[in-house]
Tab-separated table of N, CA and C in Angstrom:
chain	number	residue	atom	x	y	z
A	1	MET	N	92.283	143.006	84.668
A	1	MET	CA	93.638	142.588	84.329
A	1	MET	C	94.413	142.212	85.588
A	2	VAL	N	94.261	142.990	86.646
A	2	VAL	CA	94.962	142.707	87.902
A	2	VAL	C	94.484	141.373	88.472
A	3	SER	N	93.193	141.123	88.379
A	3	SER	CA	92.631	139.873	88.883
A	3	SER	C	93.218	138.679	88.136
A	4	PHE	N	93.321	138.808	86.818
A	4	PHE	CA	93.893	137.745	86.000
A	4	PHE	C	95.344	137.476	86.400
A	5	LEU	N	96.133	138.552	86.551
A	5	LEU	CA	97.540	138.396	86.935
A	5	LEU	C	97.674	137.755	88.310
A	6	ARG	N	96.824	138.163	89.228
A	6	ARG	CA	96.876	137.601	90.588
A	6	ARG	C	96.600	136.090	90.530
A	7	LYS	N	95.577	135.680	89.775
A	7	LYS	CA	95.255	134.256	89.643
A	7	LYS	C	96.400	133.498	88.972
A	8	TYR	N	96.972	134.095	87.930
A	8	TYR	CA	98.064	133.460	87.198
A	8	TYR	C	99.289	133.280	88.092
A	9	LEU	N	99.650	134.324	88.838
A	9	LEU	CA	100.817	134.241	89.726
A	9	LEU	C	100.579	133.256	90.857
A	10	THR	N	99.357	133.197	91.362
A	10	THR	CA	99.026	132.231	92.411
A	10	THR	C	99.181	130.811	91.870
A	11	LYS	N	98.719	130.604	90.627
A	11	LYS	CA	98.849	129.287	90.008
A	11	LYS	C	100.316	128.909	89.848
A	12	ILE	N	101.141	129.815	89.377
A	12	ILE	CA	102.575	129.554	89.207
A	12	ILE	C	103.219	129.247	90.552
A	13	LYS	N	102.850	130.006	91.581
A	13	LYS	CA	103.403	129.787	92.926
A	13	LYS	C	103.055	128.377	93.410
A	14	LYS	N	101.795	127.946	93.200
A	14	LYS	CA	101.378	126.607	93.615
A	14	LYS	C	102.158	125.545	92.850
A	15	GLU	N	102.345	125.746	91.544
A	15	GLU	CA	103.090	124.775	90.748
A	15	GLU	C	104.536	124.678	91.209
A	16	CYS	N	105.136	125.802	91.568
A	16	CYS	CA	106.514	125.786	92.069
A	16	CYS	C	106.597	125.038	93.388
A	17	ILE	N	105.639	125.283	94.269
A	17	ILE	CA	105.617	124.594	95.567
A	17	ILE	C	105.464	123.097	95.348
A	18	ILE	N	104.578	122.704	94.432
A	18	ILE	CA	104.373	121.282	94.152
A	18	ILE	C	105.649	120.661	93.585
A	19	THR	N	106.301	121.341	92.661
A	19	THR	CA	107.534	120.827	92.060
A	19	THR	C	108.613	120.626	93.110
A	20	VAL	N	108.792	121.602	93.976
A	20	VAL	CA	109.787	121.487	95.045
A	20	VAL	C	109.406	120.354	95.995
A	21	SER	N	108.116	120.230	96.309
A	21	SER	CA	107.661	119.167	97.207
A	21	SER	C	107.935	117.798	96.611
A	22	VAL	N	107.673	117.628	95.321
A	22	VAL	CA	107.931	116.346	94.664
A	22	VAL	C	109.424	116.035	94.712
A	23	GLY	N	110.272	117.047	94.476
A	23	GLY	CA	111.721	116.851	94.540
A	23	GLY	C	112.163	116.418	95.926
A	24	ILE	N	111.612	117.031	96.945
A	24	ILE	CA	111.956	116.669	98.333
A	24	ILE	C	111.495	115.248	98.628
A	25	ILE	N	110.301	114.895	98.184
A	25	ILE	CA	109.791	113.534	98.416
A	25	ILE	C	110.701	112.506	97.752
A	26	GLN	N	111.151	112.780	96.527
A	26	GLN	CA	112.043	111.849	95.843
A	26	GLN	C	113.364	111.719	96.583
A	27	LEU	N	113.865	112.810	97.130
A	27	LEU	CA	115.104	112.779	97.899
A	27	LEU	C	114.918	111.945	99.161
A	28	VAL	N	113.794	112.129	99.848
A	28	VAL	CA	113.509	111.344	101.052
A	28	VAL	C	113.429	109.863	100.707
A	29	ARG	N	112.778	109.526	99.592
A	29	ARG	CA	112.679	108.120	99.176
A	29	ARG	C	114.059	107.526	98.928
A	30	LEU	N	114.932	108.291	98.287
A	30	LEU	CA	116.287	107.815	98.015
A	30	LEU	C	117.034	107.537	99.315
A	31	VAL	N	116.922	108.450	100.267
A	31	VAL	CA	117.579	108.259	101.567
A	31	VAL	C	117.007	107.030	102.258
A	32	GLN	N	115.687	106.863	102.219
A	32	GLN	CA	115.071	105.693	102.847
A	32	GLN	C	115.546	104.409	102.178
A	33	MET	N	115.662	104.432	100.861
A	33	MET	CA	116.113	103.246	100.143
A	33	MET	C	117.524	102.868	100.581
A	34	ILE	N	118.392	103.863	100.747
A	34	ILE	CA	119.759	103.610	101.185
A	34	ILE	C	119.764	103.087	102.616
A	35	GLN	N	118.910	103.667	103.476
A	35	GLN	CA	118.837	103.230	104.868
A	35	GLN	C	118.418	101.771	104.980
A	36	PHE	N	117.426	101.378	104.163
A	36	PHE	CA	116.890	100.036	104.283
A	36	PHE	C	117.585	99.026	103.390
A	37	ALA	N	118.623	99.453	102.700
A	37	ALA	CA	119.336	98.547	101.804
A	37	ALA	C	119.959	97.408	102.610
A	38	ASP	N	119.844	96.232	102.078
A	38	ASP	CA	120.461	95.073	102.715
A	38	ASP	C	121.953	95.088	102.420
A	39	ALA	N	122.736	94.583	103.363
A	39	ALA	CA	124.186	94.569	103.194
A	39	ALA	C	124.586	93.724	101.989
A	40	GLY	N	123.777	92.708	101.648
A	40	GLY	CA	124.113	91.824	100.538
A	40	GLY	C	123.630	92.306	99.188
A	41	ASP	N	123.011	93.486	99.127
A	41	ASP	CA	122.501	93.989	97.849
A	41	ASP	C	123.639	94.276	96.890
A	42	SER	N	123.408	93.933	95.634
A	42	SER	CA	124.400	94.225	94.607
A	42	SER	C	123.913	95.374	93.753
A	43	ILE	N	124.772	95.862	92.880
A	43	ILE	CA	124.391	96.945	91.980
A	43	ILE	C	123.263	96.482	91.065
A	44	GLU	N	123.207	95.163	90.759
A	44	GLU	CA	122.134	94.631	89.909
A	44	GLU	C	120.772	94.814	90.567
A	45	ASP	N	120.718	94.682	91.914
A	45	ASP	CA	119.458	94.877	92.618
A	45	ASP	C	118.938	96.292	92.377
A	46	TYR	N	119.819	97.265	92.394
A	46	TYR	CA	119.404	98.652	92.223
A	46	TYR	C	119.125	98.974	90.762
A	47	ARG	N	119.835	98.347	89.838
A	47	ARG	CA	119.539	98.548	88.419
A	47	ARG	C	118.144	98.022	88.135
A	48	SER	N	117.826	96.838	88.659
A	48	SER	CA	116.505	96.252	88.483
A	48	SER	C	115.448	97.152	89.115
A	49	LEU	N	115.730	97.651	90.303
A	49	LEU	CA	114.798	98.531	90.996
A	49	LEU	C	114.537	99.773	90.158
A	50	LYS	N	115.603	100.343	89.611
A	50	LYS	CA	115.466	101.552	88.800
A	50	LYS	C	114.612	101.272	87.569
A	51	GLU	N	114.834	100.124	86.912
A	51	GLU	CA	114.072	99.796	85.721
A	51	GLU	C	112.598	99.598	86.043
A	52	VAL	N	112.306	98.884	87.120
A	52	VAL	CA	110.911	98.635	87.479
A	52	VAL	C	110.233	99.921	87.914
A	53	ILE	N	110.933	100.757	88.686
A	53	ILE	CA	110.350	102.021	89.120
A	53	ILE	C	110.074	102.896	87.911
A	54	TYR	N	110.972	102.864	86.945
A	54	TYR	CA	110.773	103.655	85.738
A	54	TYR	C	109.508	103.208	85.016
A	55	VAL	N	109.255	101.914	85.030
A	55	VAL	CA	108.124	101.349	84.317
A	55	VAL	C	106.813	101.583	85.068
A	56	ILE	N	106.826	101.477	86.383
A	56	ILE	CA	105.591	101.545	87.166
A	56	ILE	C	105.351	102.954	87.691
A	57	GLN	N	104.211	103.492	87.335
A	57	GLN	CA	103.786	104.793	87.840
A	57	GLN	C	102.394	104.602	88.431
A	58	ILE	N	102.272	104.774	89.732
A	58	ILE	CA	100.990	104.609	90.409
A	58	ILE	C	100.205	105.913	90.332
A	59	ASN	N	98.941	105.795	89.977
A	59	ASN	CA	98.050	106.946	89.960
A	59	ASN	C	97.067	106.785	91.115
A	60	PRO	N	97.297	107.498	92.221
A	60	PRO	CA	96.433	107.326	93.391
A	60	PRO	C	94.995	107.794	93.167
A	61	THR	N	94.745	108.590	92.138
A	61	THR	CA	93.385	109.077	91.886
A	61	THR	C	92.618	108.174	90.920
A	62	SER	N	93.269	107.133	90.413
A	62	SER	CA	92.629	106.224	89.459
A	62	SER	C	91.566	105.383	90.158
A	63	ASN	N	90.568	104.977	89.390
A	63	ASN	CA	89.544	104.064	89.915
A	63	ASN	C	90.084	102.645	90.028
A	64	GLN	N	91.161	102.373	89.310
A	64	GLN	CA	91.767	101.043	89.344
A	64	GLN	C	92.582	100.904	90.631
A	65	PRO	N	92.379	99.818	91.388
A	65	PRO	CA	93.154	99.627	92.614
A	65	PRO	C	94.662	99.634	92.333
A	66	MET	N	95.441	100.074	93.321
A	66	MET	CA	96.882	100.209	93.136
A	66	MET	C	97.553	98.881	92.803
A	67	PHE	N	97.115	97.784	93.445
A	67	PHE	CA	97.762	96.503	93.165
A	67	PHE	C	97.502	96.082	91.718
A	68	GLU	N	96.332	96.432	91.176
A	68	GLU	CA	96.040	96.114	89.777
A	68	GLU	C	96.869	96.981	88.832
A	69	GLN	N	97.149	98.220	89.238
A	69	GLN	CA	98.022	99.084	88.441
A	69	GLN	C	99.420	98.482	88.354
A	70	ILE	N	99.910	97.970	89.476
A	70	ILE	CA	101.229	97.338	89.505
A	70	ILE	C	101.237	96.114	88.593
A	71	ILE	N	100.203	95.280	88.701
A	71	ILE	CA	100.109	94.068	87.883
A	71	ILE	C	100.124	94.419	86.400
A	72	SER	N	99.243	95.333	86.002
A	72	SER	CA	99.133	95.641	84.574
A	72	SER	C	100.406	96.286	84.042
A	73	GLN	N	101.069	97.084	84.861
A	73	GLN	CA	102.274	97.750	84.380
A	73	GLN	C	103.466	96.805	84.310
A	74	ILE	N	103.546	95.844	85.206
A	74	ILE	CA	104.620	94.841	85.100
A	74	ILE	C	104.373	93.964	83.878
A	75	LYS	N	103.120	93.585	83.650
A	75	LYS	CA	102.808	92.801	82.455
A	75	LYS	C	103.160	93.579	81.186
A	76	MET	N	102.849	94.866	81.175
A	76	MET	CA	103.163	95.706	80.015
A	76	MET	C	104.676	95.776	79.813
A	77	ALA	N	105.426	95.887	80.910
A	77	ALA	CA	106.888	95.943	80.817
A	77	ALA	C	107.445	94.649	80.235
A	78	VAL	N	106.835	93.526	80.577
A	78	VAL	CA	107.267	92.243	80.022
A	78	VAL	C	106.932	92.194	78.528
A	79	LEU	N	105.713	92.609	78.181
A	79	LEU	CA	105.309	92.625	76.766
A	79	LEU	C	106.220	93.504	75.928
A	80	LYS	N	106.571	94.672	76.465
A	80	LYS	CA	107.398	95.631	75.730
A	80	LYS	C	108.873	95.241	75.722
A	81	GLY	N	109.257	94.259	76.553
A	81	GLY	CA	110.643	93.821	76.576
A	81	GLY	C	111.515	94.586	77.559
A	82	TYR	N	110.918	95.467	78.365
A	82	TYR	CA	111.697	96.180	79.379
A	82	TYR	C	112.161	95.201	80.456
A	83	LEU	N	111.309	94.242	80.764
A	83	LEU	CA	111.658	93.181	81.704
A	83	LEU	C	111.634	91.873	80.929
A	84	LYS	N	112.720	91.121	81.053
A	84	LYS	CA	112.849	89.871	80.306
A	84	LYS	C	112.852	88.682	81.268
A	85	PRO	N	112.528	87.494	80.765
A	85	PRO	CA	112.563	86.314	81.629
A	85	PRO	C	113.911	86.194	82.334
A	86	GLY	N	113.839	85.938	83.631
A	86	GLY	CA	115.050	85.816	84.438
A	86	GLY	C	115.456	87.107	85.119
A	87	ASP	N	114.921	88.255	84.691
A	87	ASP	CA	115.240	89.530	85.350
A	87	ASP	C	114.667	89.532	86.763
A	88	SER	N	115.461	90.012	87.692
A	88	SER	CA	114.950	90.106	89.058
A	88	SER	C	114.101	91.367	89.182
A	89	ILE	N	113.132	91.288	90.064
A	89	ILE	CA	112.325	92.460	90.352
A	89	ILE	C	112.528	92.791	91.830
A	90	PRO	N	112.305	94.035	92.215
A	90	PRO	CA	112.591	94.439	93.592
A	90	PRO	C	111.767	93.668	94.613
A	91	SER	N	112.297	93.624	95.819
A	91	SER	CA	111.561	92.988	96.899
A	91	SER	C	110.290	93.790	97.169
A	92	VAL	N	109.362	93.153	97.851
A	92	VAL	CA	108.103	93.812	98.206
A	92	VAL	C	108.390	95.111	98.953
A	93	ARG	N	109.283	95.036	99.917
A	93	ARG	CA	109.586	96.212	100.741
A	93	ARG	C	110.182	97.347	99.912
A	94	LYS	N	111.124	97.014	99.043
A	94	LYS	CA	111.783	98.059	98.240
A	94	LYS	C	110.812	98.724	97.273
A	95	LEU	N	110.001	97.909	96.595
A	95	LEU	CA	109.063	98.486	95.640
A	95	LEU	C	108.003	99.319	96.356
A	96	ALA	N	107.531	98.830	97.498
A	96	ALA	CA	106.537	99.583	98.271
A	96	ALA	C	107.103	100.937	98.693
A	97	LEU	N	108.345	100.938	99.117
A	97	LEU	CA	108.989	102.179	99.542
A	97	LEU	C	109.117	103.149	98.377
A	98	GLN	N	109.533	102.648	97.228
A	98	GLN	CA	109.710	103.510	96.068
A	98	GLN	C	108.400	104.065	95.537
A	99	LEU	N	107.339	103.256	95.587
A	99	LEU	CA	106.047	103.687	95.046
A	99	LEU	C	105.167	104.385	96.085
A	100	SER	N	105.641	104.428	97.318
A	100	SER	CA	104.881	105.024	98.427
A	100	SER	C	103.523	104.351	98.607
A	101	VAL	N	103.553	103.038	98.599
A	101	VAL	CA	102.350	102.255	98.883
A	101	VAL	C	102.694	101.293	100.012
A	102	THR	N	101.688	100.640	100.570
A	102	THR	CA	101.960	99.702	101.654
A	102	THR	C	102.565	98.420	101.086
A	103	PRO	N	103.400	97.748	101.873
A	103	PRO	CA	103.960	96.470	101.407
A	103	PRO	C	102.873	95.447	101.074
A	104	GLY	N	101.744	95.519	101.764
A	104	GLY	CA	100.631	94.605	101.483
A	104	GLY	C	100.107	94.758	100.062
A	105	THR	N	100.103	95.990	99.564
A	105	THR	CA	99.650	96.259	98.198
A	105	THR	C	100.569	95.577	97.194
A	106	VAL	N	101.878	95.732	97.392
A	106	VAL	CA	102.853	95.116	96.478
A	106	VAL	C	102.810	93.589	96.632
A	107	ALA	N	102.678	93.106	97.865
A	107	ALA	CA	102.613	91.658	98.090
A	107	ALA	C	101.402	91.055	97.378
A	108	LYS	N	100.275	91.749	97.416
A	108	LYS	CA	99.067	91.275	96.738
A	108	LYS	C	99.292	91.225	95.222
A	109	ALA	N	99.936	92.258	94.685
A	109	ALA	CA	100.236	92.288	93.243
A	109	ALA	C	101.181	91.152	92.884
A	110	TYR	N	102.241	90.960	93.670
A	110	TYR	CA	103.205	89.898	93.396
A	110	TYR	C	102.538	88.523	93.488
A	111	SER	N	101.658	88.345	94.459
A	111	SER	CA	100.957	87.073	94.617
A	111	SER	C	100.117	86.774	93.384
A	112	GLU	N	99.407	87.770	92.897
A	112	GLU	CA	98.582	87.587	91.695
A	112	GLU	C	99.456	87.349	90.466
A	113	LEU	N	100.563	88.066	90.362
A	113	LEU	CA	101.484	87.860	89.232
A	113	LEU	C	102.064	86.451	89.259
A	114	GLU	N	102.338	85.946	90.453
A	114	GLU	CA	102.858	84.582	90.574
A	114	GLU	C	101.775	83.573	90.189
A	115	HIS	N	100.539	83.841	90.622
A	115	HIS	CA	99.417	82.967	90.273
A	115	HIS	C	99.209	82.935	88.756
A	116	GLN	N	99.419	84.069	88.093
A	116	GLN	CA	99.262	84.166	86.642
A	116	GLN	C	100.516	83.701	85.893
A	117	GLU	N	101.540	83.270	86.648
A	117	GLU	CA	102.798	82.761	86.101
A	117	GLU	C	103.576	83.813	85.314
A	118	VAL	N	103.446	85.072	85.741
A	118	VAL	CA	104.230	86.157	85.148
A	118	VAL	C	105.572	86.246	85.862
A	119	ILE	N	105.558	86.014	87.185
A	119	ILE	CA	106.790	86.008	87.969
A	119	ILE	C	106.897	84.682	88.707
A	120	VAL	N	108.095	84.402	89.159
A	120	VAL	CA	108.339	83.232	89.991
A	120	VAL	C	109.147	83.704	91.192
A	121	THR	N	108.782	83.215	92.371
A	121	THR	CA	109.487	83.597	93.586
A	121	THR	C	110.315	82.412	94.067
A	122	ILE	N	111.572	82.681	94.342
A	122	ILE	CA	112.467	81.654	94.869
A	122	ILE	C	112.813	82.062	96.292
A	123	ARG	N	112.445	81.225	97.234
A	123	ARG	CA	112.655	81.538	98.644
A	123	ARG	C	114.115	81.853	98.929
A	124	GLY	N	114.334	82.998	99.559
A	124	GLY	CA	115.682	83.411	99.915
A	124	GLY	C	116.451	84.095	98.788
A	125	LYS	N	115.924	84.036	97.590
A	125	LYS	CA	116.607	84.635	96.434
A	125	LYS	C	115.885	85.858	95.900
A	126	GLY	N	114.549	85.833	95.901
A	126	GLY	CA	113.779	86.964	95.398
A	126	GLY	C	112.796	86.549	94.329
A	127	ALA	N	112.256	87.553	93.651
A	127	ALA	CA	111.269	87.323	92.602
A	127	ALA	C	111.884	87.654	91.248
A	128	TYR	N	111.513	86.864	90.258
A	128	TYR	CA	112.066	87.004	88.913
A	128	TYR	C	110.942	86.898	87.883
A	129	ILE	N	111.174	87.482	86.730
A	129	ILE	CA	110.229	87.341	85.635
A	129	ILE	C	110.300	85.895	85.156
A	130	ALA	N	109.144	85.260	85.040
A	130	ALA	CA	109.080	83.844	84.673
A	130	ALA	C	109.371	83.648	83.187
A	131	GLU	N	109.886	82.459	82.882
A	131	GLU	CA	110.084	82.086	81.485
A	131	GLU	C	108.714	81.916	80.848
A	132	GLN	N	108.559	82.451	79.650
A	132	GLN	CA	107.303	82.279	78.921
A	132	GLN	C	107.371	80.946	78.210
A	133	LYS	N	106.461	80.061	78.561
A	133	LYS	CA	106.508	78.702	78.036
A	133	LYS	C	105.902	78.588	76.647
A	134	GLY	N	105.405	79.669	76.116
A	134	GLY	CA	104.819	79.634	74.786
A	134	GLY	C	103.435	79.015	74.759
A	135	LYS	N	102.931	78.658	75.913
A	135	LYS	CA	101.590	78.069	75.943
A	135	LYS	C	100.559	79.188	75.950
A	136	GLY	N	99.424	78.887	75.403
A	136	GLY	CA	98.334	79.860	75.381
A	136	GLY	C	97.596	79.850	76.715
A	137	PRO	N	96.604	80.710	76.811
A	137	PRO	CA	95.825	80.753	78.052
A	137	PRO	C	94.958	79.505	78.189
A	138	ASN	N	94.675	79.124	79.432
A	138	ASN	CA	93.738	78.019	79.605
A	138	ASN	C	92.322	78.542	79.346
A	139	GLU	N	91.358	77.668	79.324
A	139	GLU	CA	89.979	78.043	78.956
A	139	GLU	C	89.400	79.103	79.888
A	140	SER	N	89.681	78.991	81.172
A	140	SER	CA	89.175	79.971	82.144
A	140	SER	C	89.787	81.355	81.905
A	141	GLN	N	91.097	81.401	81.692
A	141	GLN	CA	91.763	82.683	81.425
A	141	GLN	C	91.242	83.295	80.133
A	142	ARG	N	91.074	82.463	79.143
A	142	ARG	CA	90.578	82.930	77.846
A	142	ARG	C	89.184	83.544	77.994
A	143	GLU	N	88.314	82.851	78.705
A	143	GLU	CA	86.941	83.330	78.893
A	143	GLU	C	86.924	84.658	79.669
A	144	ARG	N	87.737	84.749	80.741
A	144	ARG	CA	87.806	86.009	81.511
A	144	ARG	C	88.280	87.155	80.631
A	145	GLY	N	89.286	86.885	79.812
A	145	GLY	CA	89.808	87.914	78.918
A	145	GLY	C	88.767	88.396	77.929
A	146	PHE	N	88.008	87.452	77.357
A	146	PHE	CA	86.993	87.847	76.384
A	146	PHE	C	85.805	88.553	77.035
A	147	VAL	N	85.511	88.238	78.278
A	147	VAL	CA	84.448	88.966	78.988
A	147	VAL	C	84.847	90.440	79.132
A	148	VAL	N	86.082	90.678	79.545
A	148	VAL	CA	86.571	92.058	79.684
A	148	VAL	C	86.594	92.747	78.323
A	149	PHE	N	87.039	92.025	77.312
A	149	PHE	CA	87.104	92.570	75.952
A	149	PHE	C	85.706	92.943	75.455
A	150	ARG	N	84.739	92.060	75.689
A	150	ARG	CA	83.358	92.346	75.267
A	150	ARG	C	82.818	93.593	75.954
A	151	GLN	N	83.091	93.724	77.251
A	151	GLN	CA	82.617	94.897	77.990
A	151	GLN	C	83.226	96.178	77.423
A	152	ALA	N	84.520	96.131	77.120
A	152	ALA	CA	85.187	97.310	76.565
A	152	ALA	C	84.617	97.645	75.186
A	153	CYS	N	84.393	96.636	74.359
A	153	CYS	CA	83.816	96.875	73.034
A	153	CYS	C	82.414	97.454	73.153
A	154	MET	N	81.622	96.920	74.068
A	154	MET	CA	80.271	97.425	74.269
A	154	MET	C	80.298	98.914	74.635
A	155	GLU	N	81.216	99.294	75.534
A	155	GLU	CA	81.343	100.696	75.927
A	155	GLU	C	81.725	101.576	74.745
A	156	MET	N	82.656	101.102	73.936
A	156	MET	CA	83.106	101.866	72.768
A	156	MET	C	81.966	102.044	71.764
A	157	ILE	N	81.220	100.974	71.504
A	157	ILE	CA	80.095	101.041	70.569
A	157	ILE	C	79.028	101.980	71.115
A	158	TYR	N	78.786	101.896	72.415
A	158	TYR	CA	77.792	102.767	73.058
A	158	TYR	C	78.183	104.243	72.917
A	159	MET	N	79.481	104.524	72.948
A	159	MET	CA	79.954	105.903	72.801
A	159	MET	C	79.896	106.375	71.347
A	160	GLY	N	79.603	105.461	70.427
A	160	GLY	CA	79.465	105.861	69.039
A	160	GLY	C	80.673	105.563	68.170
A	161	ILE	N	81.607	104.786	68.666
A	161	ILE	CA	82.776	104.415	67.871
A	161	ILE	C	82.311	103.451	66.771
A	162	ARG	N	82.700	103.738	65.555
A	162	ARG	CA	82.317	102.899	64.421
A	162	ARG	C	83.147	101.611	64.389
A	163	LYS	N	82.602	100.611	63.715
A	163	LYS	CA	83.240	99.299	63.615
A	163	LYS	C	84.644	99.397	63.021
A	164	GLU	N	84.790	100.145	61.941
A	164	GLU	CA	86.093	100.269	61.268
A	164	GLU	C	87.129	100.907	62.194
A	165	GLU	N	86.700	101.932	62.920
A	165	GLU	CA	87.610	102.617	63.842
A	165	GLU	C	88.031	101.690	64.976
A	166	LEU	N	87.081	100.921	65.481
A	166	LEU	CA	87.365	99.970	66.555
A	166	LEU	C	88.352	98.901	66.072
A	167	ILE	N	88.129	98.380	64.878
A	167	ILE	CA	89.025	97.359	64.324
A	167	ILE	C	90.419	97.937	64.099
A	168	ASN	N	90.494	99.154	63.587
A	168	ASN	CA	91.799	99.793	63.368
A	168	ASN	C	92.547	100.005	64.680
A	169	GLU	N	91.818	100.422	65.721
A	169	GLU	CA	92.453	100.627	67.030
A	169	GLU	C	92.948	99.313	67.619
A	170	ILE	N	92.153	98.266	67.504
A	170	ILE	CA	92.563	96.953	68.011
A	170	ILE	C	93.807	96.475	67.268
A	171	ASP	N	93.808	96.638	65.953
A	171	ASP	CA	94.954	96.234	65.136
A	171	ASP	C	96.208	97.022	65.528
A	172	ALA	N	96.062	98.338	65.688
A	172	ALA	CA	97.204	99.179	66.069
A	172	ALA	C	97.721	98.807	67.459
A	173	LEU	N	96.809	98.562	68.393
A	173	LEU	CA	97.203	98.193	69.751
A	173	LEU	C	97.914	96.847	69.756
A	174	TYR	N	97.393	95.895	69.011
A	174	TYR	CA	98.025	94.579	68.933
A	174	TYR	C	99.441	94.700	68.372
A	175	ASN	N	99.579	95.471	67.304
A	175	ASN	CA	100.913	95.671	66.712
A	175	ASN	C	101.864	96.368	67.674
A	176	GLU	N	101.348	97.327	68.418
A	176	GLU	CA	102.194	98.051	69.395
A	176	GLU	C	102.647	97.131	70.517
A	177	LEU	N	101.741	96.318	71.036
A	177	LEU	CA	102.076	95.457	72.162
A	177	LEU	C	102.935	94.270	71.767
A	178	CYS	N	102.778	93.820	70.554
A	178	CYS	CA	103.513	92.618	70.117
A	178	CYS	C	104.748	92.975	69.292
A	179	ALA	N	105.039	94.238	69.126
A	179	ALA	CA	106.235	94.640	68.363
A	179	ALA	C	107.480	94.218	69.104
A	180	GLU	N	108.424	93.720	68.364
A	180	GLU	CA	109.664	93.262	69.017
A	180	GLU	C	110.825	94.085	68.593
């Protein structure tokens, strides 16, 4: 019983230390953000920053590269309507500071998002969510998407997921992502 209590109390102590450490890190990030704020920043810049930070959560232990996490989460935010066409997104430096990643990581994500026409960058003004032109994917994008989809389906079937369950999950996911 004493051994169990000792392990339990040690675990609680570690969790408290981690919680306090996370709080201190967030405070340091806030101070850094204020320090590096440009004199011309408006309250809209910080509202946009807050919204994007709320949407993007980097998992450093994930197998997915950090820049891909940023890309997929910004795309998800656009799909869900959290970010709308014309909304500004934080500068590379600001987002990197908030997410505790290198500016190169955010720049790579932004470059890919611009290539995919999810965002548009205006020199001297910043980056914004691009207008959706209502056009479908080109043949290359379509083929890449279906290759990834096929691989995911193959993995699910290999794990023993039945056809009906797979179809129901795809239908539910489509409805969730396209809900307005």
